[in-house]
CSV table of C-alpha atoms in Angstrom, one decimal:
chain,number,residue,atom,x,y,z
V,1,UNK,CA,0.0,0.0,0.0
V,2,UNK,CA,1.2,3.5,-0.8
V,3,UNK,CA,0.0,6.8,-2.2
V,4,UNK,CA,1.7,9.6,-4.1
V,5,UNK,CA,1.1,12.5,-1.7
V,6,UNK,CA,1.7,12.1,2.0
V,7,UNK,CA,-1.2,12.6,4.5
V,8,UNK,CA,-1.1,13.8,8.1
V,9,UNK,CA,-3.5,15.0,10.8
V,10,UNK,CA,-3.5,17.7,13.6
V,11,UNK,CA,-3.4,17.5,17.4
V,12,UNK,CA,-7.0,18.8,17.6
V,13,UNK,CA,-8.1,15.8,15.5
V,14,UNK,CA,-6.5,13.5,18.0
V,15,UNK,CA,-8.4,15.2,20.9
V,16,UNK,CA,-11.7,14.7,18.9
V,17,UNK,CA,-10.9,11.0,18.5
V,18,UNK,CA,-10.3,10.6,22.2
V,19,UNK,CA,-13.7,12.2,23.1
V,20,UNK,CA,-15.6,10.2,20.5
V,21,UNK,CA,-13.9,6.9,21.5
V,22,UNK,CA,-14.9,7.5,25.1
V,23,UNK,CA,-18.5,8.1,24.1
V,24,UNK,CA,-18.5,5.0,22.0
V,25,UNK,CA,-17.3,2.9,25.0
V,26,UNK,CA,-20.1,4.2,27.2
V,27,UNK,CA,-22.6,3.5,24.5
V,28,UNK,CA,-21.2,0.0,24.0
V,29,UNK,CA,-21.4,-0.8,27.7
V,30,UNK,CA,-25.1,0.2,27.8
V,31,UNK,CA,-25.9,-1.8,24.7
V,32,UNK,CA,-24.3,-4.9,26.3
V,33,UNK,CA,-27.0,-5.0,28.9
V,34,UNK,CA,-29.7,-4.7,26.3
V,35,UNK,CA,-28.9,-7.5,23.9
V,36,UNK,CA,-26.7,-10.2,25.5
V,37,UNK,CA,-28.0,-12.8,23.0
V,38,UNK,CA,-27.4,-10.8,19.9
V,39,UNK,CA,-23.8,-11.9,19.3
V,40,UNK,CA,-24.9,-14.8,17.1
V,41,UNK,CA,-27.6,-15.5,14.6
V,42,UNK,CA,-28.1,-18.8,16.5
V,43,UNK,CA,-30.0,-18.8,19.9
V,44,UNK,CA,-27.7,-21.3,21.5
V,45,UNK,CA,-24.0,-21.8,22.3
V,46,UNK,CA,-23.8,-25.7,22.4
V,47,UNK,CA,-24.6,-27.2,19.0
V,48,UNK,CA,-23.5,-29.4,16.2
V,49,UNK,CA,-22.7,-28.6,12.6
V,50,UNK,CA,-22.3,-31.3,9.9
V,51,UNK,CA,-21.1,-31.5,6.3
V,52,UNK,CA,-19.9,-34.2,4.0
V,53,UNK,CA,-16.8,-32.0,3.4
V,54,UNK,CA,-15.1,-30.9,6.7
V,55,UNK,CA,-11.4,-29.9,6.4
V,56,UNK,CA,-9.5,-31.1,9.4
V,57,UNK,CA,-5.7,-31.6,9.8
V,58,UNK,CA,-6.3,-35.2,8.8
V,59,UNK,CA,-7.8,-34.1,5.4
V,60,UNK,CA,-11.3,-33.7,3.9
V,61,UNK,CA,-14.0,-35.9,5.5
V,62,UNK,CA,-17.6,-36.1,6.4
V,63,UNK,CA,-17.8,-35.1,10.0
V,64,UNK,CA,-19.8,-33.6,12.9
V,65,UNK,CA,-18.2,-30.6,14.6
V,66,UNK,CA,-19.4,-30.0,18.2
V,67,UNK,CA,-19.1,-26.5,19.5
V,68,UNK,CA,-19.6,-25.4,23.0
V,69,UNK,CA,-19.0,-22.0,24.6
V,70,UNK,CA,-17.0,-20.8,21.6
V,71,UNK,CA,-14.7,-23.8,21.4
V,72,UNK,CA,-14.5,-26.9,19.3
V,73,UNK,CA,-15.1,-29.7,21.8
V,74,UNK,CA,-15.2,-32.7,19.4
V,75,UNK,CA,-14.8,-33.6,15.7
V,76,UNK,CA,-16.4,-36.9,14.8
V,77,UNK,CA,-16.0,-38.5,11.4
V,78,UNK,CA,-19.5,-39.6,10.3
V,79,UNK,CA,-20.9,-40.3,6.8
V,80,UNK,CA,-24.4,-39.3,7.6
V,81,UNK,CA,-25.9,-36.3,9.4
V,82,UNK,CA,-26.9,-36.6,13.1
V,83,UNK,CA,-30.3,-38.1,13.7
V,84,UNK,CA,-33.2,-36.1,14.9
V,85,UNK,CA,-32.9,-37.8,18.3
V,86,UNK,CA,-29.8,-36.0,19.2
V,87,UNK,CA,-30.1,-33.7,22.2
V,88,UNK,CA,-28.2,-30.9,20.6
V,89,UNK,CA,-29.3,-28.6,17.8
V,90,UNK,CA,-27.8,-29.5,14.4
V,91,UNK,CA,-27.0,-27.3,11.4
V,92,UNK,CA,-26.6,-29.6,8.4
V,93,UNK,CA,-24.7,-28.0,5.6
V,94,UNK,CA,-24.9,-30.9,3.3
V,95,UNK,CA,-22.1,-30.9,0.8
V,96,UNK,CA,-20.8,-27.4,1.5
V,97,UNK,CA,-17.2,-27.1,2.7
V,98,UNK,CA,-16.5,-26.4,6.4
V,99,UNK,CA,-12.9,-25.0,6.8
V,100,UNK,CA,-11.1,-23.1,9.5
V,101,UNK,CA,-11.9,-19.4,9.2
V,102,UNK,CA,-9.4,-17.3,7.2
V,103,UNK,CA,-6.8,-15.3,9.0
V,104,UNK,CA,-5.8,-12.1,7.2
V,105,UNK,CA,-2.6,-10.6,8.6
V,106,UNK,CA,-2.5,-7.6,6.3
V,107,UNK,CA,-5.5,-5.3,6.6
V,108,UNK,CA,-5.8,-1.5,6.8
V,109,UNK,CA,-8.9,-0.7,8.8
V,110,UNK,CA,-7.9,3.0,9.2
V,111,UNK,CA,-9.5,3.6,12.6
V,112,UNK,CA,-9.3,5.8,14.6
V,113,UNK,CA,-8.9,8.9,12.5
V,114,UNK,CA,-9.8,7.9,9.0
V,115,UNK,CA,-13.1,6.1,9.4
V,116,UNK,CA,-14.3,7.7,6.1
V,117,UNK,CA,-11.8,5.3,4.4
V,118,UNK,CA,-13.0,2.1,6.1
V,119,UNK,CA,-13.4,1.5,9.9
V,120,UNK,CA,-13.8,-1.3,12.3
V,121,UNK,CA,-17.5,-1.8,11.7
V,122,UNK,CA,-17.5,-2.0,7.9
V,123,UNK,CA,-14.1,-3.7,7.7
V,124,UNK,CA,-14.9,-6.5,10.1
V,125,UNK,CA,-18.4,-7.0,8.6
V,126,UNK,CA,-16.8,-7.4,5.2
V,127,UNK,CA,-14.3,-9.9,6.7
V,128,UNK,CA,-17.2,-11.9,8.2
V,129,UNK,CA,-19.0,-12.0,4.9
V,130,UNK,CA,-15.8,-13.3,3.3
V,131,UNK,CA,-15.2,-16.1,5.7
V,132,UNK,CA,-12.3,-14.1,7.4
V,133,UNK,CA,-12.6,-14.7,11.2
V,134,UNK,CA,-9.4,-13.0,12.3
V,135,UNK,CA,-7.9,-9.8,11.0
V,136,UNK,CA,-4.6,-8.1,12.0
V,137,UNK,CA,-4.7,-4.4,11.5
V,138,UNK,CA,-1.8,-2.5,10.1
V,139,UNK,CA,-0.3,0.4,12.1
V,140,UNK,CA,-0.7,3.1,9.5
V,141,UNK,CA,-3.5,4.9,7.7
V,142,UNK,CA,-5.1,5.5,11.0
V,143,UNK,CA,-4.4,8.6,13.1
V,144,UNK,CA,-2.4,8.4,15.2
V,145,UNK,CA,-0.3,5.7,13.7
V,146,UNK,CA,0.3,2.7,16.1
V,147,UNK,CA,3.9,3.4,17.0
V,148,UNK,CA,3.7,3.6,20.8
V,149,UNK,CA,2.0,2.1,23.8
V,150,UNK,CA,-0.4,5.1,24.0
V,151,UNK,CA,-1.4,4.9,20.3
V,152,UNK,CA,-2.1,1.1,20.6
V,153,UNK,CA,-4.4,1.9,23.6
V,154,UNK,CA,-6.3,4.4,21.4
V,155,UNK,CA,-6.7,1.6,18.8
V,156,UNK,CA,-8.2,-0.7,21.5
V,157,UNK,CA,-10.5,2.1,22.7
V,158,UNK,CA,-11.7,2.8,19.2
V,159,UNK,CA,-12.3,-0.9,18.4
V,160,UNK,CA,-14.4,-1.6,21.5
V,161,UNK,CA,-17.9,-2.8,20.6
V,162,UNK,CA,-17.4,-2.6,16.9
V,163,UNK,CA,-15.7,-5.8,15.8
V,164,UNK,CA,-17.7,-8.5,13.9
V,165,UNK,CA,-14.7,-10.8,14.1
V,166,UNK,CA,-11.5,-10.9,16.1
V,167,UNK,CA,-8.8,-8.3,15.4
V,168,UNK,CA,-5.2,-8.1,16.4
V,169,UNK,CA,-2.8,-5.2,15.9
V,170,UNK,CA,0.7,-4.7,14.5
V,171,UNK,CA,2.8,-2.0,15.9
V,172,UNK,CA,4.9,0.3,13.7
V,173,UNK,CA,8.6,0.5,13.4
V,174,UNK,CA,9.7,4.0,12.5
V,175,UNK,CA,12.9,6.0,12.9
V,176,UNK,CA,11.8,7.6,16.2
V,177,UNK,CA,11.4,4.2,18.0
V,178,UNK,CA,13.7,1.9,15.9
V,179,UNK,CA,16.8,2.5,18.2
V,180,UNK,CA,14.8,3.2,21.3
V,181,UNK,CA,14.7,0.0,23.2
V,182,UNK,CA,12.4,1.4,25.9
V,183,UNK,CA,9.8,2.6,23.4
V,184,UNK,CA,9.8,-0.8,21.5
V,185,UNK,CA,9.6,-2.6,24.8
V,186,UNK,CA,6.5,-0.6,25.8
V,187,UNK,CA,4.8,-1.2,22.5
V,188,UNK,CA,5.4,-4.9,22.4
V,189,UNK,CA,4.7,-5.5,26.1
V,190,UNK,CA,1.4,-3.7,25.5
V,191,UNK,CA,0.3,-6.5,23.2
V,192,UNK,CA,1.3,-5.6,19.6
V,193,UNK,CA,1.6,-8.9,17.7
V,194,UNK,CA,4.8,-7.7,16.0
V,195,UNK,CA,6.0,-4.7,14.1
V,196,UNK,CA,5.7,-3.4,10.6
V,197,UNK,CA,8.2,-1.2,8.7
V,198,UNK,CA,8.5,0.5,5.3
V,199,UNK,CA,11.7,0.6,3.4
V,200,UNK,CA,10.3,3.3,1.1
V,201,UNK,CA,8.0,6.3,1.7
V,202,UNK,CA,4.7,5.0,3.0
V,203,UNK,CA,2.7,8.0,1.8
V,204,UNK,CA,1.8,8.9,5.4
V,205,UNK,CA,3.8,11.6,7.0
V,206,UNK,CA,3.2,10.1,10.4
V,207,UNK,CA,4.8,6.8,9.3
V,208,UNK,CA,8.2,7.5,7.8
V,209,UNK,CA,10.4,4.8,6.2
V,210,UNK,CA,13.2,2.9,8.1
V,211,UNK,CA,16.6,2.0,6.8
V,212,UNK,CA,18.2,-1.5,6.9
V,213,UNK,CA,20.4,-0.3,9.8
V,214,UNK,CA,17.4,0.8,11.8
V,215,UNK,CA,15.7,-2.5,11.1
V,216,UNK,CA,18.8,-4.4,12.4
V,217,UNK,CA,18.8,-2.3,15.5
V,218,UNK,CA,15.3,-3.3,16.3
V,219,UNK,CA,15.7,-7.0,15.7
V,220,UNK,CA,17.1,-7.9,19.2
V,221,UNK,CA,14.0,-6.4,20.9
V,222,UNK,CA,11.8,-8.5,18.6
V,223,UNK,CA,13.9,-11.6,19.4
V,224,UNK,CA,13.3,-11.0,23.1
V,225,UNK,CA,9.5,-11.1,22.6
V,226,UNK,CA,9.5,-13.8,19.9
V,227,UNK,CA,7.5,-11.6,17.5
V,228,UNK,CA,7.9,-11.0,13.8
V,229,UNK,CA,9.0,-7.9,11.9
V,230,UNK,CA,6.9,-7.4,8.7
V,231,UNK,CA,8.5,-5.2,6.0
V,232,UNK,CA,7.2,-3.4,2.9
V,233,UNK,CA,10.2,-4.4,0.8
V,234,UNK,CA,10.9,-1.7,-1.8
V,235,UNK,CA,14.0,0.6,-1.8
V,236,UNK,CA,14.0,3.4,-4.3
V,237,UNK,CA,16.6,2.9,-7.0
V,238,UNK,CA,17.6,4.9,-10.1
V,239,UNK,CA,15.2,3.9,-12.8
V,240,UNK,CA,16.3,2.0,-15.9
V,241,UNK,CA,17.6,3.8,-18.9
V,242,UNK,CA,14.9,5.1,-21.2
V,243,UNK,CA,12.5,5.8,-18.3
V,244,UNK,CA,12.0,9.2,-16.6
V,245,UNK,CA,13.6,9.6,-13.2
V,246,UNK,CA,11.1,9.3,-10.3
V,247,UNK,CA,10.7,13.0,-9.7
V,248,UNK,CA,9.9,13.5,-13.4
V,249,UNK,CA,6.7,11.4,-13.4
V,250,UNK,CA,4.7,14.2,-11.9
V,251,UNK,CA,5.5,16.3,-14.9
V,252,UNK,CA,4.1,14.0,-17.5
V,253,UNK,CA,1.0,14.8,-19.6
V,254,UNK,CA,-2.4,13.8,-18.4
V,255,UNK,CA,-2.6,11.1,-21.1
V,256,UNK,CA,0.8,9.6,-20.1
V,257,UNK,CA,-0.4,9.4,-16.5
V,258,UNK,CA,-3.3,7.3,-17.6
V,259,UNK,CA,-1.1,4.6,-19.0
V,260,UNK,CA,-0.7,1.7,-16.6
V,261,UNK,CA,2.7,1.0,-18.2
V,262,UNK,CA,3.8,4.5,-16.9
V,263,UNK,CA,3.0,3.6,-13.3
V,264,UNK,CA,4.6,0.1,-13.7
V,265,UNK,CA,7.8,1.6,-15.0
V,266,UNK,CA,7.9,3.9,-12.0
V,267,UNK,CA,8.3,1.0,-9.5
V,268,UNK,CA,10.5,-1.7,-11.2
V,269,UNK,CA,11.5,-5.1,-9.8
V,270,UNK,CA,14.9,-3.7,-8.9
V,271,UNK,CA,13.3,-1.8,-6.0
V,272,UNK,CA,12.0,-5.0,-4.5
V,273,UNK,CA,15.3,-6.8,-5.2
V,274,UNK,CA,17.4,-4.2,-3.4
V,275,UNK,CA,15.1,-4.2,-0.4
V,276,UNK,CA,15.1,-8.0,-0.2
V,277,UNK,CA,18.9,-8.1,-0.4
V,278,UNK,CA,19.2,-5.7,2.5
V,279,UNK,CA,16.7,-7.8,4.5
V,280,UNK,CA,18.6,-11.0,3.8
V,281,UNK,CA,21.7,-9.3,5.0
V,282,UNK,CA,20.0,-8.1,8.2
V,283,UNK,CA,18.6,-11.6,8.8
V,284,UNK,CA,22.1,-12.9,9.4
V,285,UNK,CA,22.0,-11.6,12.9
V,286,UNK,CA,18.9,-13.8,13.6
V,287,UNK,CA,20.9,-17.1,13.5
V,288,UNK,CA,22.1,-19.1,16.5
V,289,UNK,CA,24.6,-17.3,18.7
V,290,UNK,CA,23.9,-13.9,17.0
V,291,UNK,CA,22.7,-10.7,18.7
V,292,UNK,CA,19.1,-11.2,17.5
V,293,UNK,CA,18.9,-15.0,17.7
V,294,UNK,CA,15.3,-16.1,17.0
V,295,UNK,CA,14.0,-12.9,15.5
V,296,UNK,CA,12.0,-13.3,12.3
V,297,UNK,CA,11.6,-11.1,9.2
V,298,UNK,CA,8.5,-11.4,7.1
V,299,UNK,CA,8.3,-9.8,3.7
V,300,UNK,CA,4.8,-8.6,2.9
V,301,UNK,CA,3.0,-8.5,-0.5
V,302,UNK,CA,5.8,-9.8,-2.7
V,303,UNK,CA,5.2,-8.9,-6.4
V,304,UNK,CA,8.5,-9.7,-8.1
V,305,UNK,CA,8.7,-13.4,-8.8
V,306,UNK,CA,12.2,-13.0,-10.3
V,307,UNK,CA,15.4,-11.9,-8.6
V,308,UNK,CA,13.6,-11.0,-5.4
V,309,UNK,CA,12.1,-14.4,-5.0
V,310,UNK,CA,15.4,-16.1,-5.9
V,311,UNK,CA,17.1,-14.2,-3.0
V,312,UNK,CA,14.3,-15.3,-0.6
V,313,UNK,CA,14.5,-18.9,-1.6
V,314,UNK,CA,18.3,-19.0,-1.2
V,315,UNK,CA,18.1,-17.3,2.2
V,316,UNK,CA,15.5,-19.8,3.4
V,317,UNK,CA,17.6,-22.7,2.2
V,318,UNK,CA,20.6,-21.3,4.1
V,319,UNK,CA,18.5,-21.2,7.3
V,320,UNK,CA,17.5,-17.5,7.6
V,321,UNK,CA,14.5,-16.7,9.8
V,322,UNK,CA,12.6,-15.3,6.8
V,323,UNK,CA,9.1,-15.7,5.3
V,324,UNK,CA,7.1,-14.1,2.6
V,325,UNK,CA,3.5,-13.5,1.5
V,326,UNK,CA,1.8,-12.4,-1.7
V,327,UNK,CA,-1.7,-11.2,-2.4
V,328,UNK,CA,-4.6,-12.5,-4.5
V,329,UNK,CA,-4.5,-9.4,-6.8
V,330,UNK,CA,-0.9,-10.3,-7.9
V,331,UNK,CA,-2.3,-13.8,-8.7
V,332,UNK,CA,-5.5,-12.7,-10.3
V,333,UNK,CA,-4.5,-9.9,-12.7
V,334,UNK,CA,-1.6,-9.0,-15.0
V,335,UNK,CA,-0.3,-5.7,-16.3
V,336,UNK,CA,-1.4,-6.6,-19.9
V,337,UNK,CA,-5.0,-6.8,-18.7
V,338,UNK,CA,-5.2,-3.5,-16.9
V,339,UNK,CA,-6.9,-0.8,-19.0
V,340,UNK,CA,-5.5,2.7,-19.0
V,341,UNK,CA,-7.1,4.9,-16.5
V,342,UNK,CA,-8.4,2.1,-14.3
V,343,UNK,CA,-6.8,3.3,-11.1
V,344,UNK,CA,-8.6,0.7,-8.9
V,345,UNK,CA,-5.8,-1.6,-9.9
V,346,UNK,CA,-3.1,0.6,-8.5
V,347,UNK,CA,-1.1,-0.8,-5.6
V,348,UNK,CA,2.5,-1.0,-4.5
V,349,UNK,CA,4.5,-3.0,-5.4
V,350,UNK,CA,2.6,-2.9,-8.7
V,351,UNK,CA,0.8,-5.8,-10.4
V,352,UNK,CA,3.4,-7.0,-13.0
V,353,UNK,CA,3.2,-9.0,-16.2
V,354,UNK,CA,1.5,-12.3,-16.9
V,355,UNK,CA,4.8,-14.3,-17.0
V,356,UNK,CA,5.5,-12.9,-13.5
V,357,UNK,CA,2.1,-13.9,-12.3
V,358,UNK,CA,2.6,-17.5,-13.5
V,359,UNK,CA,5.9,-17.6,-11.6
V,360,UNK,CA,4.2,-16.4,-8.4
V,361,UNK,CA,1.7,-19.2,-8.7
V,362,UNK,CA,4.5,-21.7,-9.2
V,363,UNK,CA,6.4,-20.5,-6.2
V,364,UNK,CA,3.2,-20.5,-4.1
V,365,UNK,CA,2.4,-24.1,-5.1
V,366,UNK,CA,5.9,-25.2,-4.4
V,367,UNK,CA,5.9,-23.7,-0.9
V,368,UNK,CA,8.5,-20.9,-1.5
V,369,UNK,CA,5.8,-18.3,-0.7
V,370,UNK,CA,4.4,-19.1,2.8
V,371,UNK,CA,0.9,-17.7,2.7
V,372,UNK,CA,-1.5,-15.1,1.3
V,373,UNK,CA,-3.0,-11.8,2.7
V,374,UNK,CA,-5.3,-9.2,1.2
V,375,UNK,CA,-3.4,-6.0,1.8
V,376,UNK,CA,-6.9,-4.5,2.0
V,377,UNK,CA,-6.2,-0.8,1.7
V,378,UNK,CA,-9.3,1.1,0.8
V,379,UNK,CA,-9.7,4.9,0.4
V,380,UNK,CA,-12.6,7.3,-0.6
V,381,UNK,CA,-13.2,7.0,-4.3
V,382,UNK,CA,-12.2,10.6,-4.8
V,383,UNK,CA,-8.6,9.7,-3.8
V,384,UNK,CA,-8.5,7.0,-6.5
V,385,UNK,CA,-8.9,9.8,-9.1
V,386,UNK,CA,-11.2,7.5,-11.1
V,387,UNK,CA,-12.4,10.3,-13.5
V,388,UNK,CA,-8.9,11.5,-14.3
V,389,UNK,CA,-7.5,7.9,-14.4
V,390,UNK,CA,-4.2,9.3,-13.1
V,391,UNK,CA,-2.1,6.4,-12.1
V,392,UNK,CA,0.7,8.6,-10.8
V,393,UNK,CA,-1.2,10.6,-8.3
V,394,UNK,CA,-4.1,8.3,-7.4
V,395,UNK,CA,-4.0,6.6,-4.0
V,396,UNK,CA,-2.6,3.1,-4.2
V,397,UNK,CA,-4.4,0.3,-2.6
V,398,UNK,CA,-6.6,-2.7,-3.5
V,399,UNK,CA,-10.0,-3.1,-1.8
V,400,UNK,CA,-10.7,-6.9,-1.5
V,401,UNK,CA,-11.1,-8.2,2.0
V,402,UNK,CA,-14.5,-9.8,1.4
V,403,UNK,CA,-13.4,-11.4,-1.9
V,404,UNK,CA,-10.1,-13.1,-1.1
V,405,UNK,CA,-11.4,-16.6,-0.6
V,406,UNK,CA,-13.3,-16.8,-3.9
V,407,UNK,CA,-10.6,-14.9,-5.8
V,408,UNK,CA,-8.0,-17.4,-4.6
V,409,UNK,CA,-10.2,-20.3,-5.5
V,410,UNK,CA,-11.3,-18.9,-8.9
V,411,UNK,CA,-7.8,-18.0,-10.2
V,412,UNK,CA,-6.1,-20.9,-8.6
V,413,UNK,CA,-8.2,-23.7,-10.0
V,414,UNK,CA,-6.2,-23.6,-13.2
V,415,UNK,CA,-3.0,-24.2,-11.2
V,416,UNK,CA,-4.3,-27.3,-9.4
V,417,UNK,CA,-5.0,-25.8,-6.0
V,418,UNK,CA,-6.8,-27.9,-3.4
V,419,UNK,CA,-8.9,-27.1,-0.3
V,420,UNK,CA,-6.0,-28.2,1.8
V,421,UNK,CA,-3.7,-25.6,0.2
V,422,UNK,CA,-6.2,-22.9,0.6
V,423,UNK,CA,-6.4,-23.6,4.3
V,424,UNK,CA,-2.6,-23.7,4.6
V,425,UNK,CA,-2.3,-20.3,2.9
V,426,UNK,CA,-5.1,-18.6,4.6
V,427,UNK,CA,-5.4,-20.2,8.1
V,428,UNK,CA,-2.6,-22.6,9.2
V,429,UNK,CA,0.5,-20.6,8.2
V,430,UNK,CA,-0.8,-17.1,9.1
V,431,UNK,CA,-1.7,-18.5,12.6
V,432,UNK,CA,1.8,-19.7,13.0
V,433,UNK,CA,3.4,-16.4,12.1
V,434,UNK,CA,1.2,-14.3,14.4
V,435,UNK,CA,1.4,-17.0,17.1
V,436,UNK,CA,-2.4,-17.3,17.2
V,437,UNK,CA,-2.3,-20.8,18.9
V,438,UNK,CA,-6.1,-21.0,19.3
V,439,UNK,CA,-6.8,-20.4,15.7
V,440,UNK,CA,-6.1,-21.8,12.2
V,441,UNK,CA,-7.4,-25.3,12.2
V,442,UNK,CA,-10.5,-27.4,13.1
V,443,UNK,CA,-9.2,-29.3,16.2
V,444,UNK,CA,-10.5,-30.0,19.7
V,445,UNK,CA,-9.7,-27.1,22.0
V,446,UNK,CA,-9.3,-24.5,19.2
V,447,UNK,CA,-11.6,-21.5,18.8
V,448,UNK,CA,-14.7,-22.4,16.8
V,449,UNK,CA,-13.7,-20.1,13.9
V,450,UNK,CA,-15.2,-21.6,10.8
V,451,UNK,CA,-16.2,-20.7,7.3
V,452,UNK,CA,-18.8,-22.6,5.4
V,453,UNK,CA,-18.7,-22.1,1.7
V,454,UNK,CA,-19.7,-23.6,-1.6
V,455,UNK,CA,-16.7,-23.8,-4.1
V,456,UNK,CA,-19.0,-24.7,-6.9
V,457,UNK,CA,-21.3,-21.7,-6.8
V,458,UNK,CA,-20.4,-18.6,-8.8
V,459,UNK,CA,-21.5,-15.0,-8.5
V,460,UNK,CA,-20.8,-11.7,-10.3
V,461,UNK,CA,-19.3,-8.8,-8.3
V,462,UNK,CA,-21.9,-6.2,-9.5
V,463,UNK,CA,-24.6,-3.9,-8.1
V,464,UNK,CA,-26.6,-7.0,-7.0
V,465,UNK,CA,-23.8,-8.4,-4.9
V,466,UNK,CA,-23.7,-7.2,-1.3
V,467,UNK,CA,-20.2,-5.8,-0.8
V,468,UNK,CA,-19.8,-4.6,2.8
V,469,UNK,CA,-16.6,-2.6,2.4
V,470,UNK,CA,-17.3,1.1,3.1
V,471,UNK,CA,-16.3,1.8,-0.5
V,472,UNK,CA,-17.2,-0.5,-3.4
V,473,UNK,CA,-14.3,0.4,-5.7
V,474,UNK,CA,-12.4,-2.8,-6.4
V,475,UNK,CA,-10.6,-4.3,-9.4
V,476,UNK,CA,-12.9,-7.4,-8.9
V,477,UNK,CA,-15.9,-5.3,-10.0
V,478,UNK,CA,-17.7,-7.1,-12.9
V,479,UNK,CA,-15.7,-10.3,-12.4
V,480,UNK,CA,-17.3,-13.7,-12.0
V,481,UNK,CA,-15.9,-15.5,-9.0
V,482,UNK,CA,-16.4,-19.1,-7.8
V,483,UNK,CA,-16.9,-19.9,-4.2
V,484,UNK,CA,-19.9,-18.5,-2.3
V,485,UNK,CA,-19.5,-17.9,1.5
V,486,UNK,CA,-22.6,-19.2,3.2
V,487,UNK,CA,-21.9,-18.9,7.0
V,488,UNK,CA,-19.1,-17.6,9.2
V,489,UNK,CA,-18.6,-18.6,12.9
V,490,UNK,CA,-16.4,-16.5,15.1
V,491,UNK,CA,-15.6,-18.3,18.4
V,492,UNK,CA,-18.9,-20.2,18.0
V,493,UNK,CA,-21.0,-17.2,17.2
V,494,UNK,CA,-22.8,-17.3,13.8
V,495,UNK,CA,-21.7,-13.8,12.8
V,496,UNK,CA,-22.7,-14.1,9.2
V,497,UNK,CA,-25.2,-16.1,7.2
V,498,UNK,CA,-26.3,-15.6,3.6
V,499,UNK,CA,-26.1,-11.8,3.6
V,500,UNK,CA,-27.1,-11.2,7.2
V,501,UNK,CA,-24.9,-10.3,10.2
V,502,UNK,CA,-25.4,-10.8,13.9
V,503,UNK,CA,-26.9,-7.6,15.4
V,504,UNK,CA,-24.2,-7.2,18.0
V,505,UNK,CA,-20.5,-7.0,17.2
V,506,UNK,CA,-18.8,-9.4,19.7
V,507,UNK,CA,-15.3,-9.8,18.2
V,508,UNK,CA,-12.4,-9.5,20.5
V,509,UNK,CA,-9.2,-7.5,20.3
V,510,UNK,CA,-6.3,-9.9,20.3
V,511,UNK,CA,-3.1,-9.0,22.3
V,512,UNK,CA,0.1,-10.9,22.7
V,513,UNK,CA,0.7,-12.0,26.3
């Protein structure tokens, strides 16, 4: 995620946020007494759900999943639904797939401070409608950015009573705290699941970029807490011969700015390669006996499937504590398909050519890419400059949180993906990175976070499709996708079913111990 022009806010705006958040907390407390039973569309907490296709760690099987007080208490393989004589209520989903709920570790909910961009209510409702039962919120695009103990507490205050699903929070690594052990200690001890850094300008004045040396300085603190550092891996480099220098792109004609090829040329693969190389070098201090032994670096939204991926593969082979994700939009679209002026496709790093997309799929299928995330980064339509079609100055960010499951399935079928792989990329491996030990699989003792969906049902993302994002601008508009989400359970609460949400938002804020 990035934008061309930086955005900031004032101190008076922060004071307004504090007052409004306090009022919201009081309102939420009063509402709790009025509708205790409204957390779920089901009127009971101990029940059975059945399907002929339940995905457990042992594989796909017909099974009954018993849920009680938000936890999975038994998983029993059975070829037929429970009989009517059972003492517990039963939801029979027939041949629909029951999978662990998706965990999206890369979401910009933008609250407090920029609720007009998204917000906890709309963001988590769209997550629930997409089968995403856990979201981890990025530390920028909100105001203030989450770079201190105090700003994390503001996040928690703002989220209270608004979450349709569970939400965790990344803290931010910026120059002012990167070499301040006390500040990082306070942020991590307050419950941030890890830290996020940018190696290029983020587009937000309140969240400046960090250098490789600043990243290395922070790794020992992360090692102490056993939490990951997530990095936006682009470092600005001189552009290739024949292309304008970066500062000259703003001086292009209106027509030139409409060409997607112009934007693509402004952020070449070499930017990713340079950043990955610096991160691989930094990861050397994470090995046994080094100053940051046990620290872990995670590269977000990889776009370059060439030299950057080769560096990552070698570093992993050599034992570096390194992992990487990519996003469905890099797997769904290619530069050749993006019409000029269609700025809903703008993101950073950019969507690259079809050959690169095929290589990303190959790396994902072979396990070189660890998992997927949405990088859901919405903005008001006016910031996307849709009428001008200006790729250089439009805000960059793909809005897709509700659609990541069907997008992954639709565009992955031609590459031989299976339900097991979808769960690995969207549930199992994300839970491991964020250390969400109670989530990520259908097992006894785990949270009853479940998505029930029909991989065979298709739908069109058009005006008749209920998209719960605050803004409907998305590159998936008009596309036919396979994989309809039917129901979503969050800790045993039926929070979404066929277009309807539970009336009360009972998601929890997740903090590291």
